[in-house]
Tab-separated table of C-alpha atoms in Angstrom:
chain	number	residue	atom	x	y	z
H	29	MET	CA	-46.756	14.870	1.603
H	30	GLN	CA	-49.801	12.675	2.426
H	31	ILE	CA	-48.909	9.552	4.078
H	32	ASP	CA	-51.701	6.702	5.287
H	33	TYR	CA	-49.991	5.204	8.225
H	34	SER	CA	-52.969	3.063	8.452
H	35	LYS	CA	-51.978	0.928	5.444
H	36	ARG	CA	-47.530	0.585	6.430
H	37	ILE	CA	-46.004	-1.893	8.561
H	38	PHE	CA	-44.025	0.314	10.660
H	39	GLY	CA	-41.323	-2.816	11.611
H	40	LEU	CA	-40.362	-2.802	8.071
H	41	ASP	CA	-40.298	0.458	7.732
H	42	LEU	CA	-37.970	0.800	10.452
H	43	MET	CA	-35.814	-1.981	8.678
H	44	ARG	CA	-35.771	-0.111	6.171
H	45	ALA	CA	-34.849	3.235	7.361
H	46	ILE	CA	-31.795	1.365	9.444
H	47	ALA	CA	-30.612	0.200	6.484
H	48	ILE	CA	-30.546	3.184	4.898
H	49	LEU	CA	-29.001	4.948	7.797
H	50	PHE	CA	-26.383	2.848	8.269
H	51	VAL	CA	-24.869	3.007	4.534
H	52	VAL	CA	-24.912	6.912	4.274
H	53	GLY	CA	-23.680	7.047	7.950
H	54	SER	CA	-20.721	4.597	6.795
H	55	HIS	CA	-20.020	7.187	3.195
H	56	VAL	CA	-19.061	9.800	6.598
H	57	LEU	CA	-15.826	7.836	6.645
H	58	TRP	CA	-14.643	9.644	3.787
H	59	VAL	CA	-14.615	13.479	5.012
H	60	PHE	CA	-12.266	11.064	8.140
H	61	PRO	CA	-10.120	9.561	5.756
H	62	GLU	CA	-7.249	9.563	9.044
H	63	VAL	CA	-9.273	7.805	11.385
H	64	ASP	CA	-9.000	4.250	12.710
H	65	GLY	CA	-9.841	1.770	15.147
H	66	PRO	CA	-12.978	0.146	16.241
H	67	LEU	CA	-15.831	2.971	15.421
H	68	VAL	CA	-14.701	2.834	11.926
H	69	THR	CA	-14.767	-1.014	11.464
H	70	LEU	CA	-18.284	-0.882	13.077
H	71	LEU	CA	-19.196	1.787	10.550
H	72	ARG	CA	-17.724	-0.090	6.908
H	73	LEU	CA	-19.974	-3.271	8.946
H	74	CYS	CA	-22.991	-0.827	9.090
H	75	GLY	CA	-22.304	-0.086	5.833
H	76	VAL	CA	-21.700	-3.749	4.387
H	77	MET	CA	-25.038	-5.004	5.987
H	78	GLY	CA	-27.318	-2.082	5.083
H	79	VAL	CA	-27.252	-3.203	1.850
H	80	GLU	CA	-27.957	-6.833	3.074
H	81	ILE	CA	-30.959	-5.569	5.068
H	82	PHE	CA	-32.662	-3.810	2.157
H	83	PHE	CA	-32.018	-7.358	0.037
H	84	VAL	CA	-33.568	-9.507	2.747
H	85	LEU	CA	-36.626	-6.738	3.197
H	86	SER	CA	-37.008	-6.800	-0.445
H	87	GLY	CA	-37.053	-10.727	-0.811
H	88	PHE	CA	-39.921	-11.010	2.191
H	89	LEU	CA	-41.791	-7.990	0.174
H	90	ILE	CA	-41.766	-9.413	-2.974
H	91	GLY	CA	-42.049	-12.730	-1.322
H	92	ARG	CA	-45.669	-12.753	-0.252
H	93	ILE	CA	-46.714	-11.398	-3.167
H	94	LEU	CA	-45.583	-13.494	-5.429
H	95	TYR	CA	-46.857	-16.728	-2.539
H	96	ARG	CA	-49.970	-15.035	-3.280
H	97	ILE	CA	-50.127	-15.118	-6.857
H	98	PHE	CA	-48.698	-18.464	-7.527
H	99	THR	CA	-50.759	-20.083	-4.992
H	100	ASN	CA	-53.270	-18.380	-6.504
H	101	PRO	CA	-56.412	-21.466	-8.369
H	102	GLU	CA	-57.075	-18.525	-10.805
H	103	PHE	CA	-53.435	-17.417	-11.506
H	104	LYS	CA	-52.310	-16.113	-15.129
H	105	VAL	CA	-49.632	-14.631	-17.009
H	106	ALA	CA	-51.101	-11.309	-16.686
H	107	ASP	CA	-50.195	-11.747	-12.704
H	108	LEU	CA	-47.227	-11.737	-13.375
H	109	LYS	CA	-46.727	-8.986	-15.892
H	110	TYR	CA	-48.831	-6.446	-13.910
H	111	PHE	CA	-45.913	-7.650	-10.804
H	112	ILE	CA	-42.855	-6.987	-12.428
H	113	ILE	CA	-44.358	-3.727	-14.277
H	114	ARG	CA	-44.825	-2.574	-10.873
H	115	ARG	CA	-41.327	-3.482	-9.659
H	116	TRP	CA	-39.946	-1.637	-12.468
H	117	PHE	CA	-41.994	1.689	-12.149
H	118	ARG	CA	-40.681	1.329	-8.639
H	119	THR	CA	-36.574	1.182	-9.498
H	120	LEU	CA	-36.450	1.537	-13.072
H	121	PRO	CA	-37.568	5.812	-13.034
H	122	ASN	CA	-35.355	6.852	-10.394
H	123	TYR	CA	-31.936	4.851	-11.145
H	124	TYR	CA	-32.125	6.123	-15.279
H	125	LEU	CA	-32.596	9.756	-13.571
H	126	ILE	CA	-29.871	8.887	-11.558
H	127	LEU	CA	-27.412	7.223	-13.936
H	128	LEU	CA	-27.867	10.480	-16.414
H	129	ILE	CA	-27.209	12.481	-13.914
H	130	ASN	CA	-24.021	10.700	-13.058
H	131	ILE	CA	-22.994	10.624	-16.347
H	132	ALA	CA	-23.762	14.553	-16.881
H	133	LEU	CA	-21.756	15.062	-14.028
H	134	VAL	CA	-18.382	13.349	-15.113
H	135	ILE	CA	-18.848	15.033	-18.154
H	136	TYR	CA	-18.702	18.702	-16.091
H	137	LEU	CA	-16.038	17.709	-14.018
H	138	GLY	CA	-13.827	16.859	-16.988
H	139	ARG	CA	-13.493	12.691	-16.223
H	140	GLN	CA	-13.544	9.632	-18.062
H	141	LEU	CA	-16.188	8.283	-19.021
H	142	PRO	CA	-16.372	4.785	-18.343
H	143	GLU	CA	-15.903	2.104	-21.445
H	144	SER	CA	-18.335	-0.299	-19.751
H	145	LEU	CA	-21.441	2.312	-19.965
H	146	GLY	CA	-23.790	0.640	-22.424
H	147	TYR	CA	-23.575	-2.205	-19.380
H	148	TYR	CA	-25.386	0.634	-16.793
H	149	PHE	CA	-28.353	0.583	-19.365
H	150	VAL	CA	-28.953	-3.386	-18.871
H	151	PHE	CA	-28.208	-3.519	-15.430
H	152	LEU	CA	-25.084	-5.936	-16.369
H	153	GLN	CA	-22.049	-3.352	-15.605
H	154	ASN	CA	-21.237	-6.036	-12.283
H	155	PHE	CA	-23.209	-9.412	-13.744
H	156	SER	CA	-20.136	-11.666	-13.521
H	157	SER	CA	-17.388	-9.560	-12.421
H	158	GLY	CA	-16.690	-6.329	-10.112
H	159	MET	CA	-17.557	-2.742	-11.915
H	160	ASP	CA	-16.037	0.684	-12.522
H	161	ILE	CA	-15.691	2.760	-10.211
H	162	PHE	CA	-18.709	5.221	-11.579
H	163	PHE	CA	-21.953	5.101	-9.803
H	164	THR	CA	-20.536	2.580	-7.586
H	165	GLU	CA	-23.719	2.105	-4.838
H	166	SER	CA	-26.030	1.111	-8.272
H	167	TRP	CA	-23.818	-2.556	-7.369
H	168	SER	CA	-27.138	-3.424	-5.460
H	169	LEU	CA	-29.980	-2.482	-8.661
H	170	PRO	CA	-28.805	-5.340	-11.220
H	171	ILE	CA	-29.133	-8.079	-8.536
H	172	GLU	CA	-32.505	-6.981	-7.247
H	173	GLU	CA	-33.553	-6.507	-11.121
H	174	PHE	CA	-32.416	-10.358	-11.821
H	175	ALA	CA	-33.776	-11.290	-8.410
H	176	TYR	CA	-37.516	-9.827	-9.720
H	177	ILE	CA	-37.576	-11.612	-13.248
H	178	VAL	CA	-35.117	-15.373	-12.238
H	179	GLY	CA	-37.964	-16.893	-9.625
H	180	PRO	CA	-40.824	-15.561	-11.264
H	181	VAL	CA	-39.703	-16.857	-14.375
H	182	LEU	CA	-38.887	-19.986	-12.489
H	183	PHE	CA	-42.109	-20.117	-9.932
H	184	TYR	CA	-44.160	-19.900	-13.703
H	185	LEU	CA	-42.319	-23.072	-15.557
H	186	ALA	CA	-42.319	-25.102	-12.746
H	187	VAL	CA	-46.284	-24.184	-12.277
H	188	LEU	CA	-46.841	-25.671	-15.637
H	189	LEU	CA	-44.207	-28.724	-15.576
H	190	TRP	CA	-45.862	-30.014	-12.176
H	191	LYS	CA	-49.591	-28.615	-13.351
H	192	THR	CA	-51.059	-31.243	-10.644
H	193	LYS	CA	-49.236	-30.553	-7.780
H	194	ASN	CA	-49.700	-28.339	-4.662
H	195	ARG	CA	-47.915	-24.775	-5.884
H	196	GLU	CA	-47.634	-23.393	-2.333
H	197	TRP	CA	-45.181	-26.181	-2.073
H	198	ILE	CA	-43.357	-25.844	-5.928
H	199	PHE	CA	-42.690	-21.987	-4.106
H	200	PHE	CA	-40.659	-23.358	-1.726
H	201	TRP	CA	-38.779	-25.853	-3.544
H	202	VAL	CA	-37.821	-23.634	-6.569
H	203	THR	CA	-36.937	-21.098	-3.610
H	204	LEU	CA	-34.891	-23.096	-2.408
H	205	ALA	CA	-33.000	-24.520	-5.796
H	206	ILE	CA	-32.466	-20.360	-6.318
H	207	ILE	CA	-30.538	-20.894	-2.477
H	208	ALA	CA	-28.752	-23.368	-3.696
H	209	PHE	CA	-27.380	-22.263	-7.484
H	210	PHE	CA	-26.242	-19.364	-5.970
H	211	LEU	CA	-24.042	-20.965	-3.259
H	212	VAL	CA	-22.717	-22.874	-5.580
H	213	THR	CA	-22.000	-20.119	-7.150
H	214	LYS	CA	-20.098	-18.828	-4.354
H	215	VAL	CA	-18.025	-21.828	-4.017
H	216	GLY	CA	-17.273	-21.493	-7.835
H	217	TYR	CA	-15.676	-18.788	-7.201
H	218	ASN	CA	-13.710	-19.575	-4.107
H	219	SER	CA	-12.037	-22.760	-5.942
H	220	SER	CA	-11.604	-20.349	-8.911
H	221	THR	CA	-9.858	-17.381	-7.136
H	222	GLY	CA	-9.203	-18.640	-3.288
H	223	SER	CA	-7.680	-16.654	-1.010
H	224	ASN	CA	-7.875	-13.045	-1.939
H	225	THR	CA	-8.034	-9.511	-0.026
H	226	LEU	CA	-10.493	-7.712	1.398
H	227	ASP	CA	-11.212	-5.523	-0.967
H	228	TYR	CA	-11.042	-7.423	-4.348
H	229	TRP	CA	-13.976	-9.842	-2.020
H	230	ASN	CA	-15.855	-6.658	-1.615
H	231	ILE	CA	-15.854	-5.938	-5.588
H	232	ASN	CA	-15.740	-9.265	-7.139
H	233	LEU	CA	-18.037	-10.954	-5.015
H	234	LYS	CA	-19.807	-9.484	-2.629
H	235	ALA	CA	-21.030	-6.741	-5.091
H	236	VAL	CA	-21.534	-9.201	-8.396
H	237	VAL	CA	-24.806	-10.580	-9.465
H	238	LEU	CA	-23.917	-14.264	-10.065
H	239	TYR	CA	-22.929	-14.653	-6.231
H	240	ARG	CA	-25.652	-12.326	-4.328
H	241	ILE	CA	-29.186	-13.096	-6.273
H	242	ASP	CA	-29.347	-15.802	-2.882
H	243	ALA	CA	-29.472	-13.079	-0.502
H	244	ILE	CA	-33.089	-11.773	-1.713
H	245	TYR	CA	-34.016	-15.198	-1.238
H	246	TYR	CA	-33.816	-15.538	2.270
H	247	GLY	CA	-36.127	-12.975	2.034
H	248	VAL	CA	-38.755	-14.534	-0.137
H	249	LEU	CA	-38.434	-18.132	1.782
H	250	ALA	CA	-39.375	-16.230	5.324
H	251	ALA	CA	-42.239	-14.507	3.443
H	252	PHE	CA	-43.100	-17.913	2.793
H	253	VAL	CA	-43.017	-19.258	5.955
H	254	SER	CA	-45.118	-16.542	7.235
H	255	LEU	CA	-47.848	-16.969	5.052
H	256	LYS	CA	-47.890	-20.497	4.961
H	257	TYR	CA	-46.899	-21.313	8.710
H	258	ALA	CA	-48.729	-17.884	9.991
H	259	GLU	CA	-49.324	-18.912	13.230
H	260	PHE	CA	-45.767	-19.990	13.776
H	261	TRP	CA	-44.563	-16.958	13.034
H	262	LYS	CA	-46.808	-15.260	15.615
H	263	ARG	CA	-45.271	-17.584	18.060
H	264	THR	CA	-41.455	-17.568	17.471
H	265	THR	CA	-41.598	-13.393	17.351
H	266	PHE	CA	-39.508	-12.805	20.069
H	267	THR	CA	-37.531	-16.297	20.191
H	268	PHE	CA	-36.125	-15.582	16.359
H	269	LEU	CA	-35.399	-11.652	16.989
H	270	PHE	CA	-33.294	-12.687	19.774
H	271	LEU	CA	-31.263	-15.572	18.339
H	272	GLY	CA	-30.634	-13.685	15.334
H	273	ILE	CA	-29.358	-10.992	17.379
H	274	ILE	CA	-27.249	-13.233	19.395
H	275	LEU	CA	-25.928	-15.123	16.452
H	276	PHE	CA	-25.510	-11.895	14.238
H	277	VAL	CA	-23.578	-10.513	16.977
H	278	GLY	CA	-21.442	-13.468	18.089
H	279	LEU	CA	-20.535	-14.487	14.157
H	280	HIS	CA	-18.881	-11.230	13.996
H	281	ILE	CA	-17.139	-11.469	17.237
H	282	LEU	CA	-16.040	-14.840	16.396
H	283	ILE	CA	-14.955	-12.916	13.143
H	284	SER	CA	-12.662	-10.652	14.572
H	285	ASN	CA	-11.320	-12.408	17.496
H	286	LEU	CA	-10.561	-15.523	15.021
H	287	GLY	CA	-9.213	-12.951	12.855
H	288	LEU	CA	-10.539	-13.918	9.796
H	289	THR	CA	-10.291	-12.613	6.467
H	290	PRO	CA	-11.062	-14.219	2.792
H	291	GLN	CA	-7.039	-14.082	2.800
H	292	SER	CA	-6.856	-16.706	5.990
H	293	HIS	CA	-10.246	-18.015	5.616
H	294	PRO	CA	-11.711	-17.964	2.065
H	295	PHE	CA	-13.819	-20.837	2.164
H	296	PHE	CA	-15.888	-18.923	5.030
H	297	ILE	CA	-15.883	-15.991	4.590
H	298	ASN	CA	-16.849	-16.635	0.810
H	299	VAL	CA	-18.874	-19.352	0.890
H	300	LEU	CA	-20.815	-18.972	3.935
H	301	TYR	CA	-20.335	-15.407	5.932
H	302	LEU	CA	-22.800	-13.619	3.447
H	303	PRO	CA	-25.705	-16.153	3.707
H	304	MET	CA	-25.783	-16.301	7.510
H	305	CYS	CA	-26.125	-12.722	7.642
H	306	SER	CA	-28.616	-12.775	5.287
H	307	ILE	CA	-29.971	-15.685	7.170
H	308	PHE	CA	-29.618	-13.899	11.101
H	309	ILE	CA	-31.104	-10.746	9.324
H	310	ALA	CA	-34.016	-12.458	8.310
H	311	MET	CA	-34.160	-13.748	11.767
H	312	SER	CA	-35.797	-10.397	13.153
H	313	LEU	CA	-38.786	-10.696	10.412
H	314	PRO	CA	-41.200	-12.222	12.642
H	315	PHE	CA	-41.019	-9.238	14.944
H	316	LEU	CA	-40.490	-6.375	12.735
H	317	SER	CA	-42.889	-7.435	10.300
H	318	ARG	CA	-45.819	-7.535	12.943
H	319	LEU	CA	-44.874	-4.139	14.680
H	320	LYS	CA	-47.309	-1.580	13.987
H	321	ARG	CA	-48.239	0.400	16.766
H	322	VAL	CA	-45.571	2.951	17.857
H	323	PRO	CA	-45.618	6.878	19.407
H	324	ASN	CA	-46.191	9.798	16.781
H	325	TYR	CA	-43.012	10.988	17.490
H	326	LEU	CA	-40.468	7.679	16.348
H	327	LEU	CA	-43.587	6.851	13.450
H	328	LYS	CA	-43.533	9.854	11.646
H	329	PRO	CA	-39.685	10.410	11.200
H	330	ILE	CA	-38.789	6.582	11.016
H	331	THR	CA	-41.692	5.764	7.964
H	332	TRP	CA	-40.308	9.655	6.478
H	333	VAL	CA	-36.829	8.148	6.304
H	334	SER	CA	-38.082	4.526	4.894
H	335	LEU	CA	-40.236	6.404	2.330
H	336	ILE	CA	-37.409	8.698	1.134
H	337	SER	CA	-34.200	5.234	1.288
H	338	TYR	CA	-34.310	4.593	-2.760
H	339	SER	CA	-34.029	8.164	-3.221
H	340	MET	CA	-30.879	8.354	-0.467
H	341	TYR	CA	-29.249	5.588	-1.540
H	342	LEU	CA	-29.207	6.791	-4.793
H	343	LEU	CA	-28.234	10.353	-4.423
H	344	HIS	CA	-25.911	10.553	-0.928
H	345	TYR	CA	-22.529	9.192	-2.280
H	346	SER	CA	-21.839	9.013	-6.050
H	347	ILE	CA	-23.411	12.841	-6.714
H	348	ILE	CA	-23.795	14.444	-3.400
H	349	LEU	CA	-20.704	13.271	-1.346
H	350	GLN	CA	-18.665	13.229	-4.684
H	351	LEU	CA	-19.369	17.119	-5.715
H	352	MET	CA	-19.061	17.855	-1.821
H	353	ARG	CA	-15.532	16.939	-2.122
H	354	PHE	CA	-14.759	18.163	-5.893
H	355	TYR	CA	-15.751	21.735	-3.943
H	356	VAL	CA	-13.948	21.474	-0.925
H	357	SER	CA	-11.483	18.006	-0.008
H	358	PRO	CA	-12.213	16.982	3.500
H	359	THR	CA	-8.344	16.906	3.710
H	360	GLU	CA	-7.758	20.682	3.096
H	361	ILE	CA	-9.880	21.469	6.000
H	362	SER	CA	-10.049	21.967	9.974
H	363	GLU	CA	-11.656	19.056	12.386
H	364	PRO	CA	-14.286	21.739	13.486
H	365	GLU	CA	-14.825	22.266	10.072
H	366	LYS	CA	-15.587	18.399	9.075
H	367	TRP	CA	-17.997	17.890	10.656
H	368	LEU	CA	-19.698	21.119	9.542
H	369	TYR	CA	-18.977	19.134	6.635
H	370	THR	CA	-20.704	16.066	7.430
H	371	LEU	CA	-23.876	18.000	9.163
H	372	SER	CA	-23.621	19.181	5.513
H	373	TYR	CA	-23.404	16.538	3.656
H	374	LEU	CA	-26.201	14.473	5.739
H	375	ALA	CA	-28.737	17.739	6.127
H	376	LEU	CA	-28.507	17.890	1.887
H	377	THR	CA	-29.093	13.844	1.201
H	378	PHE	CA	-32.637	13.962	3.345
H	379	LEU	CA	-33.323	17.582	1.015
H	380	LEU	CA	-32.258	16.354	-2.122
H	381	SER	CA	-33.797	12.834	-1.380
H	382	HIS	CA	-37.449	14.520	-0.404
H	383	ILE	CA	-37.543	16.587	-3.109
H	384	LEU	CA	-36.892	13.624	-5.616
H	385	TYR	CA	-39.585	10.992	-4.088
H	386	ARG	CA	-41.805	13.948	-3.958
H	387	PHE	CA	-41.434	15.227	-6.992
H	388	PHE	CA	-40.112	12.376	-9.561
H	389	GLU	CA	-40.355	9.250	-7.898
H	390	LYS	CA	-43.966	9.377	-6.216
H	391	PRO	CA	-45.440	10.411	-9.056
H	392	MET	CA	-43.723	7.452	-11.201
H	393	MET	CA	-45.335	5.184	-9.118
H	394	ASP	CA	-48.532	6.447	-8.800
H	395	ILE	CA	-48.591	5.457	-12.591
H	396	ARG	CA	-48.689	1.693	-12.085
H	397	ASP	CA	-52.291	2.002	-10.059
H	398	ARG	CA	-53.568	4.090	-12.331
H	399	ALA	CA	-56.931	2.331	-14.588
H	400	TYR	CA	-55.053	1.957	-17.763
H	401	PHE	CA	-52.640	-0.587	-16.280
H	402	LYS	CA	-55.074	-2.250	-14.180
H	403	GLN	CA	-57.380	-3.190	-16.728
H	404	LYS	CA	-54.765	-3.679	-19.319
H	405	PHE	CA	-52.977	-6.346	-17.258
H	406	GLN	CA	-56.943	-8.332	-15.986
H	407	GLN	CA	-56.245	-6.840	-12.158
H	408	GLN	CA	-59.543	-6.169	-10.185
């Protein structure tokens, strides 16, 4: 597999690699259900934050593309269509393939398919409420897909409405409006639901489209700053990295020491907690977006994990881990065997994800760069 390292930004690959390793690592807890303590709490937090990192990073990357599209004086609708088509070739083929495999596995294992199965094909499985216990890691994909459409459509409508206005600031204000809207939806959730268990919060707020699209637009806001205020972005590299780490760690120390939960402090957890995490994660971007030169012994493995991260995300839990648990239950094996079980889970995840990326995901993405699409959407 040939990789052109000169076209990649190591810091962003590192961010993506950390995110997927957090998510995959957190599911090791399924192998050790009897274990409890601070390490378990930390691993669970890593699993949650892994997806939050993905959201912010995705927003940053699409934000930079959209900013350049909409501030270009020669902007045309075809540019917007080409952007969406490119994103779909990045996300949809893998998603639908793994969805079909999940359906086949449920039938093979003799289990019941969810009544909401049809919603999975149009990314509505968790639009306004929690989803069924089926292909559970897919919860983040509808948030991404709706974010890819909501922002561009609103940016375009705003450009049509305020033709003579500065498009850079239109981009900024629309981004802020999107963030504000989804903060309001969380306020609405808090008003209607109030205090509830952490499990309920995890399913019905954290993993629901209607409350979470803002997570991606904090990354879009960071993209705006990086392009509009490039010198400021460079000067604050270490300041924001240090401040973001201190604030992120401090937030979770505060939550732990004060025992803040969705039941005891619903407004804080329901409305403020996740946006604060997104902002603190985004504060690492000035540093990571400019981190390019590292030794090969770091560059190659981190880049590889970054490249296969999407395949890893879709494969590791509902397919690999659930199949392993079906044939060999972790509760029926000894402690040493559980460690071998864990190593097998990780090895299979990396191996099958590499195969999926190499022979399906990458070829599907390559289609979007063919001359046909560039000519159809009038791209240079």
